[in-house]
């Protein structure tokens, strides 16, 4: 058996694997929202309540991917649900790549400036790298086209703008608190990179524009 079988359509999209991806991402999403629980409570208490939506970046990306996998398991029948599924797919790819890379980069940037990494940090590195990798693996099997990258880009850039305009970005290691401008610029650049990568992958796989 060739090693390429393990990232083939036959392997990744059989129902056992799809259910495995679904439950792993659902559990990760729930854990992620719990991880952000303290910051979400702080945001509700000290900021406009609508801003809390933009706090748990990675869990929301994982939620998009979980929903996208569910639509692979149960393809939508109505036009409204089909449109919603395409939006979830595009959001899943752009945000999973963006926040997967972002979290790992921030962890190691903090470590480079003296932050001591503990086992939770390594767990976050592994889980966030997995987010980015699985999004790139599954983009081949999703049905969204290049046009749907636009709302995904709009949402992700809006998230960045709200985060760094109102100060509701994910809490950073203490070592990076004097580097907020650099983190902001990196975050915006990473959003642009993730959007471009999604578009390029779609072009490479010759998907039809919808």
mmCIF file of C-alpha atoms in Angstrom:
data_model
loop_
_atom_site.group_PDB
_atom_site.id
_atom_site.type_symbol
_atom_site.label_atom_id
_atom_site.label_comp_id
_atom_site.label_asym_id
_atom_site.label_seq_id
_atom_site.Cartn_x
_atom_site.Cartn_y
_atom_site.Cartn_z
ATOM 1 C CA UNK A 1 0.000 0.000 0.000
ATOM 2 C CA UNK A 2 1.390 3.397 -1.000
ATOM 3 C CA UNK A 3 1.705 6.027 1.718
ATOM 4 C CA UNK A 4 -0.241 8.393 -0.554
ATOM 5 C CA UNK A 5 -3.331 6.273 0.187
ATOM 6 C CA UNK A 6 -3.561 7.950 3.594
ATOM 7 C CA UNK A 7 -4.379 11.339 2.044
ATOM 8 C CA UNK A 8 -6.466 9.968 -0.809
ATOM 9 C CA UNK A 9 -10.187 10.537 -1.297
ATOM 10 C CA UNK A 10 -10.864 6.844 -0.698
ATOM 11 C CA UNK A 11 -9.245 7.004 2.741
ATOM 12 C CA UNK A 12 -10.178 10.481 3.974
ATOM 13 C CA UNK A 13 -13.794 10.556 2.818
ATOM 14 C CA UNK A 14 -14.974 7.116 3.847
ATOM 15 C CA UNK A 15 -17.672 7.499 6.474
ATOM 16 C CA UNK A 16 -15.576 6.102 9.328
ATOM 17 C CA UNK A 17 -12.864 8.707 8.758
ATOM 18 C CA UNK A 18 -15.378 11.514 8.254
ATOM 19 C CA UNK A 19 -17.051 10.659 11.545
ATOM 20 C CA UNK A 20 -13.635 10.478 13.210
ATOM 21 C CA UNK A 21 -12.757 13.952 11.903
ATOM 22 C CA UNK A 22 -16.182 15.225 12.936
ATOM 23 C CA UNK A 23 -15.965 14.040 16.540
ATOM 24 C CA UNK A 24 -12.316 15.029 16.996
ATOM 25 C CA UNK A 25 -13.051 18.527 15.744
ATOM 26 C CA UNK A 26 -16.245 18.809 17.762
ATOM 27 C CA UNK A 27 -14.442 17.831 20.963
ATOM 28 C CA UNK A 28 -11.621 20.233 20.095
ATOM 29 C CA UNK A 29 -14.127 23.003 19.455
ATOM 30 C CA UNK A 30 -15.811 22.507 22.824
ATOM 31 C CA UNK A 31 -12.438 22.391 24.575
ATOM 32 C CA UNK A 32 -11.368 25.521 22.724
ATOM 33 C CA UNK A 33 -14.408 27.484 23.870
ATOM 34 C CA UNK A 34 -13.723 26.317 27.421
ATOM 35 C CA UNK A 35 -10.099 27.436 27.010
ATOM 36 C CA UNK A 36 -11.316 30.908 26.044
ATOM 37 C CA UNK A 37 -13.944 30.928 28.785
ATOM 38 C CA UNK A 38 -12.154 33.326 31.108
ATOM 39 C CA UNK A 39 -11.392 35.811 28.331
ATOM 40 C CA UNK A 40 -14.954 35.602 27.044
ATOM 41 C CA UNK A 41 -16.291 36.348 30.541
ATOM 42 C CA UNK A 42 -13.847 39.256 30.849
ATOM 43 C CA UNK A 43 -14.906 40.608 27.454
ATOM 44 C CA UNK A 44 -18.616 40.446 28.314
ATOM 45 C CA UNK A 45 -17.948 42.258 31.605
ATOM 46 C CA UNK A 46 -15.691 44.991 30.180
ATOM 47 C CA UNK A 47 -16.510 45.443 26.479
ATOM 48 C CA UNK A 48 -19.553 45.705 24.235
ATOM 49 C CA UNK A 49 -21.218 42.306 24.358
ATOM 50 C CA UNK A 50 -21.166 41.834 20.569
ATOM 51 C CA UNK A 51 -17.364 41.814 20.630
ATOM 52 C CA UNK A 52 -17.278 38.479 22.452
ATOM 53 C CA UNK A 53 -18.079 36.772 19.135
ATOM 54 C CA UNK A 54 -14.609 37.733 17.912
ATOM 55 C CA UNK A 55 -12.688 36.436 20.945
ATOM 56 C CA UNK A 56 -12.494 32.622 20.468
ATOM 57 C CA UNK A 57 -10.776 32.616 17.075
ATOM 58 C CA UNK A 58 -9.446 29.046 16.863
ATOM 59 C CA UNK A 59 -12.533 27.294 18.302
ATOM 60 C CA UNK A 60 -14.731 29.138 15.829
ATOM 61 C CA UNK A 61 -12.461 28.028 12.979
ATOM 62 C CA UNK A 62 -12.724 24.469 14.282
ATOM 63 C CA UNK A 63 -16.507 24.861 14.471
ATOM 64 C CA UNK A 64 -16.614 25.890 10.801
ATOM 65 C CA UNK A 65 -14.609 22.782 9.893
ATOM 66 C CA UNK A 66 -16.830 20.546 12.016
ATOM 67 C CA UNK A 67 -19.933 21.835 10.230
ATOM 68 C CA UNK A 68 -18.235 21.421 6.840
ATOM 69 C CA UNK A 69 -17.460 17.773 7.643
ATOM 70 C CA UNK A 70 -21.080 17.237 8.703
ATOM 71 C CA UNK A 71 -22.198 18.470 5.279
ATOM 72 C CA UNK A 72 -19.852 15.947 3.657
ATOM 73 C CA UNK A 73 -21.564 13.253 5.686
ATOM 74 C CA UNK A 74 -25.031 14.563 4.896
ATOM 75 C CA UNK A 75 -24.994 16.588 1.651
ATOM 76 C CA UNK A 76 -27.614 19.359 1.763
ATOM 77 C CA UNK A 77 -30.728 19.100 -0.382
ATOM 78 C CA UNK A 78 -32.171 22.630 -0.360
ATOM 79 C CA UNK A 79 -30.544 25.568 -2.142
ATOM 80 C CA UNK A 80 -30.361 27.529 1.096
ATOM 81 C CA UNK A 81 -28.496 24.752 2.881
ATOM 82 C CA UNK A 82 -26.239 24.226 -0.141
ATOM 83 C CA UNK A 83 -25.251 27.899 -0.034
ATOM 84 C CA UNK A 84 -24.679 27.697 3.729
ATOM 85 C CA UNK A 85 -22.523 24.585 3.341
ATOM 86 C CA UNK A 86 -20.339 26.316 0.743
ATOM 87 C CA UNK A 87 -19.854 29.257 3.097
ATOM 88 C CA UNK A 88 -18.905 26.917 5.961
ATOM 89 C CA UNK A 89 -16.392 25.154 3.722
ATOM 90 C CA UNK A 90 -14.703 28.383 2.645
ATOM 91 C CA UNK A 91 -14.625 29.700 6.212
ATOM 92 C CA UNK A 92 -13.257 26.362 7.420
ATOM 93 C CA UNK A 93 -10.330 26.446 4.999
ATOM 94 C CA UNK A 94 -9.349 30.112 5.383
ATOM 95 C CA UNK A 95 -9.715 30.327 9.166
ATOM 96 C CA UNK A 96 -8.241 26.899 9.958
ATOM 97 C CA UNK A 97 -5.099 27.657 7.968
ATOM 98 C CA UNK A 98 -4.882 31.173 9.408
ATOM 99 C CA UNK A 99 -5.391 30.364 13.087
ATOM 100 C CA UNK A 100 -3.532 27.074 12.900
ATOM 101 C CA UNK A 101 -0.396 28.870 11.765
ATOM 102 C CA UNK A 102 -1.072 31.915 13.971
ATOM 103 C CA UNK A 103 -1.262 30.008 17.246
ATOM 104 C CA UNK A 104 1.899 28.019 16.580
ATOM 105 C CA UNK A 105 3.766 31.171 15.533
ATOM 106 C CA UNK A 106 2.693 33.082 18.651
ATOM 107 C CA UNK A 107 3.667 30.221 20.954
ATOM 108 C CA UNK A 108 7.152 30.009 19.478
ATOM 109 C CA UNK A 109 7.520 33.799 19.293
ATOM 110 C CA UNK A 110 6.817 33.954 23.010
ATOM 111 C CA UNK A 111 9.293 31.135 23.632
ATOM 112 C CA UNK A 112 11.950 32.978 21.623
ATOM 113 C CA UNK A 113 11.573 35.918 24.013
ATOM 114 C CA UNK A 114 11.807 33.825 27.152
ATOM 115 C CA UNK A 115 8.391 32.235 27.697
ATOM 116 C CA UNK A 116 8.706 28.791 29.244
ATOM 117 C CA UNK A 117 6.755 26.221 27.259
ATOM 118 C CA UNK A 118 4.718 23.665 29.191
ATOM 119 C CA UNK A 119 2.899 20.555 28.000
ATOM 120 C CA UNK A 120 -0.248 22.547 27.199
ATOM 121 C CA UNK A 121 1.755 24.639 24.743
ATOM 122 C CA UNK A 122 2.951 21.532 22.922
ATOM 123 C CA UNK A 123 -0.595 20.207 22.874
ATOM 124 C CA UNK A 124 -1.732 23.489 21.311
ATOM 125 C CA UNK A 125 1.085 23.330 18.752
ATOM 126 C CA UNK A 126 0.040 19.818 17.698
ATOM 127 C CA UNK A 127 -3.695 20.584 17.582
ATOM 128 C CA UNK A 128 -3.291 23.847 15.662
ATOM 129 C CA UNK A 129 -0.903 22.351 13.129
ATOM 130 C CA UNK A 130 -3.508 19.638 12.626
ATOM 131 C CA UNK A 131 -6.135 22.325 11.975
ATOM 132 C CA UNK A 132 -4.107 23.801 9.141
ATOM 133 C CA UNK A 133 -3.131 20.440 7.648
ATOM 134 C CA UNK A 134 -6.620 18.957 7.654
ATOM 135 C CA UNK A 135 -8.053 22.069 6.008
ATOM 136 C CA UNK A 136 -5.547 21.773 3.171
ATOM 137 C CA UNK A 137 -6.230 18.058 2.840
ATOM 138 C CA UNK A 138 -9.994 18.469 2.661
ATOM 139 C CA UNK A 139 -10.166 21.510 0.381
ATOM 140 C CA UNK A 140 -9.984 18.991 -2.507
ATOM 141 C CA UNK A 141 -13.235 17.429 -1.386
ATOM 142 C CA UNK A 142 -15.171 20.590 -0.598
ATOM 143 C CA UNK A 143 -17.492 22.056 -3.197
ATOM 144 C CA UNK A 144 -17.030 25.808 -2.733
ATOM 145 C CA UNK A 145 -15.543 27.888 -5.518
ATOM 146 C CA UNK A 146 -13.355 30.970 -5.677
ATOM 147 C CA UNK A 147 -16.256 33.394 -5.235
ATOM 148 C CA UNK A 148 -16.970 31.961 -1.779
ATOM 149 C CA UNK A 149 -13.457 32.882 -0.689
ATOM 150 C CA UNK A 150 -14.638 36.525 -0.646
ATOM 151 C CA UNK A 151 -17.042 36.247 2.340
ATOM 152 C CA UNK A 152 -14.494 34.068 4.154
ATOM 153 C CA UNK A 153 -11.872 36.764 3.609
ATOM 154 C CA UNK A 154 -14.303 39.482 4.716
ATOM 155 C CA UNK A 155 -15.109 37.658 7.955
ATOM 156 C CA UNK A 156 -11.477 36.936 8.766
ATOM 157 C CA UNK A 157 -10.298 40.490 8.085
ATOM 158 C CA UNK A 158 -13.263 41.816 10.114
ATOM 159 C CA UNK A 159 -12.179 39.581 12.983
ATOM 160 C CA UNK A 160 -8.673 41.065 12.811
ATOM 161 C CA UNK A 161 -9.991 44.624 12.700
ATOM 162 C CA UNK A 162 -12.250 44.097 15.714
ATOM 163 C CA UNK A 163 -9.499 42.283 17.627
ATOM 164 C CA UNK A 164 -6.908 45.024 17.279
ATOM 165 C CA UNK A 165 -9.233 48.040 17.227
ATOM 166 C CA UNK A 166 -11.030 47.125 20.445
ATOM 167 C CA UNK A 167 -8.312 45.043 22.093
ATOM 168 C CA UNK A 168 -10.190 41.730 22.149
ATOM 169 C CA UNK A 169 -7.423 39.744 20.435
ATOM 170 C CA UNK A 170 -6.469 36.426 22.080
ATOM 171 C CA UNK A 171 -4.451 36.920 25.239
ATOM 172 C CA UNK A 172 -0.760 36.753 24.405
ATOM 173 C CA UNK A 173 2.259 35.502 26.353
ATOM 174 C CA UNK A 174 3.546 38.221 28.691
ATOM 175 C CA UNK A 175 6.726 38.421 26.628
ATOM 176 C CA UNK A 176 4.746 39.653 23.583
ATOM 177 C CA UNK A 177 2.680 42.365 25.256
ATOM 178 C CA UNK A 178 5.123 45.037 24.094
ATOM 179 C CA UNK A 179 4.940 43.705 20.522
ATOM 180 C CA UNK A 180 1.240 44.266 19.853
ATOM 181 C CA UNK A 181 1.823 46.253 16.656
ATOM 182 C CA UNK A 182 4.063 43.524 15.261
ATOM 183 C CA UNK A 183 1.504 40.861 16.219
ATOM 184 C CA UNK A 184 -1.240 42.910 14.560
ATOM 185 C CA UNK A 185 0.719 43.273 11.330
ATOM 186 C CA UNK A 186 1.615 39.595 11.338
ATOM 187 C CA UNK A 187 -2.027 38.660 11.904
ATOM 188 C CA UNK A 188 -3.286 40.797 9.020
ATOM 189 C CA UNK A 189 -0.547 39.470 6.755
ATOM 190 C CA UNK A 190 -1.392 35.908 7.723
ATOM 191 C CA UNK A 191 -5.046 36.491 6.849
ATOM 192 C CA UNK A 192 -4.013 37.728 3.403
ATOM 193 C CA UNK A 193 -1.739 34.691 3.008
ATOM 194 C CA UNK A 194 -4.500 32.264 4.044
ATOM 195 C CA UNK A 195 -6.981 33.807 1.627
ATOM 196 C CA UNK A 196 -4.455 33.708 -1.208
ATOM 197 C CA UNK A 197 -3.519 30.116 -0.390
ATOM 198 C CA UNK A 198 -7.170 29.036 -0.436
ATOM 199 C CA UNK A 199 -7.636 30.708 -3.805
ATOM 200 C CA UNK A 200 -4.471 29.147 -5.226
ATOM 201 C CA UNK A 201 -5.401 25.670 -4.032
ATOM 202 C CA UNK A 202 -8.796 26.062 -5.657
ATOM 203 C CA UNK A 203 -7.142 27.093 -8.901
ATOM 204 C CA UNK A 204 -4.739 24.150 -8.697
ATOM 205 C CA UNK A 205 -7.569 21.695 -8.187
ATOM 206 C CA UNK A 206 -9.455 23.325 -11.075
ATOM 207 C CA UNK A 207 -12.606 23.886 -9.125
ATOM 208 C CA UNK A 208 -15.485 25.632 -10.865
ATOM 209 C CA UNK A 209 -16.319 29.155 -9.760
ATOM 210 C CA UNK A 210 -19.789 29.408 -8.286
#
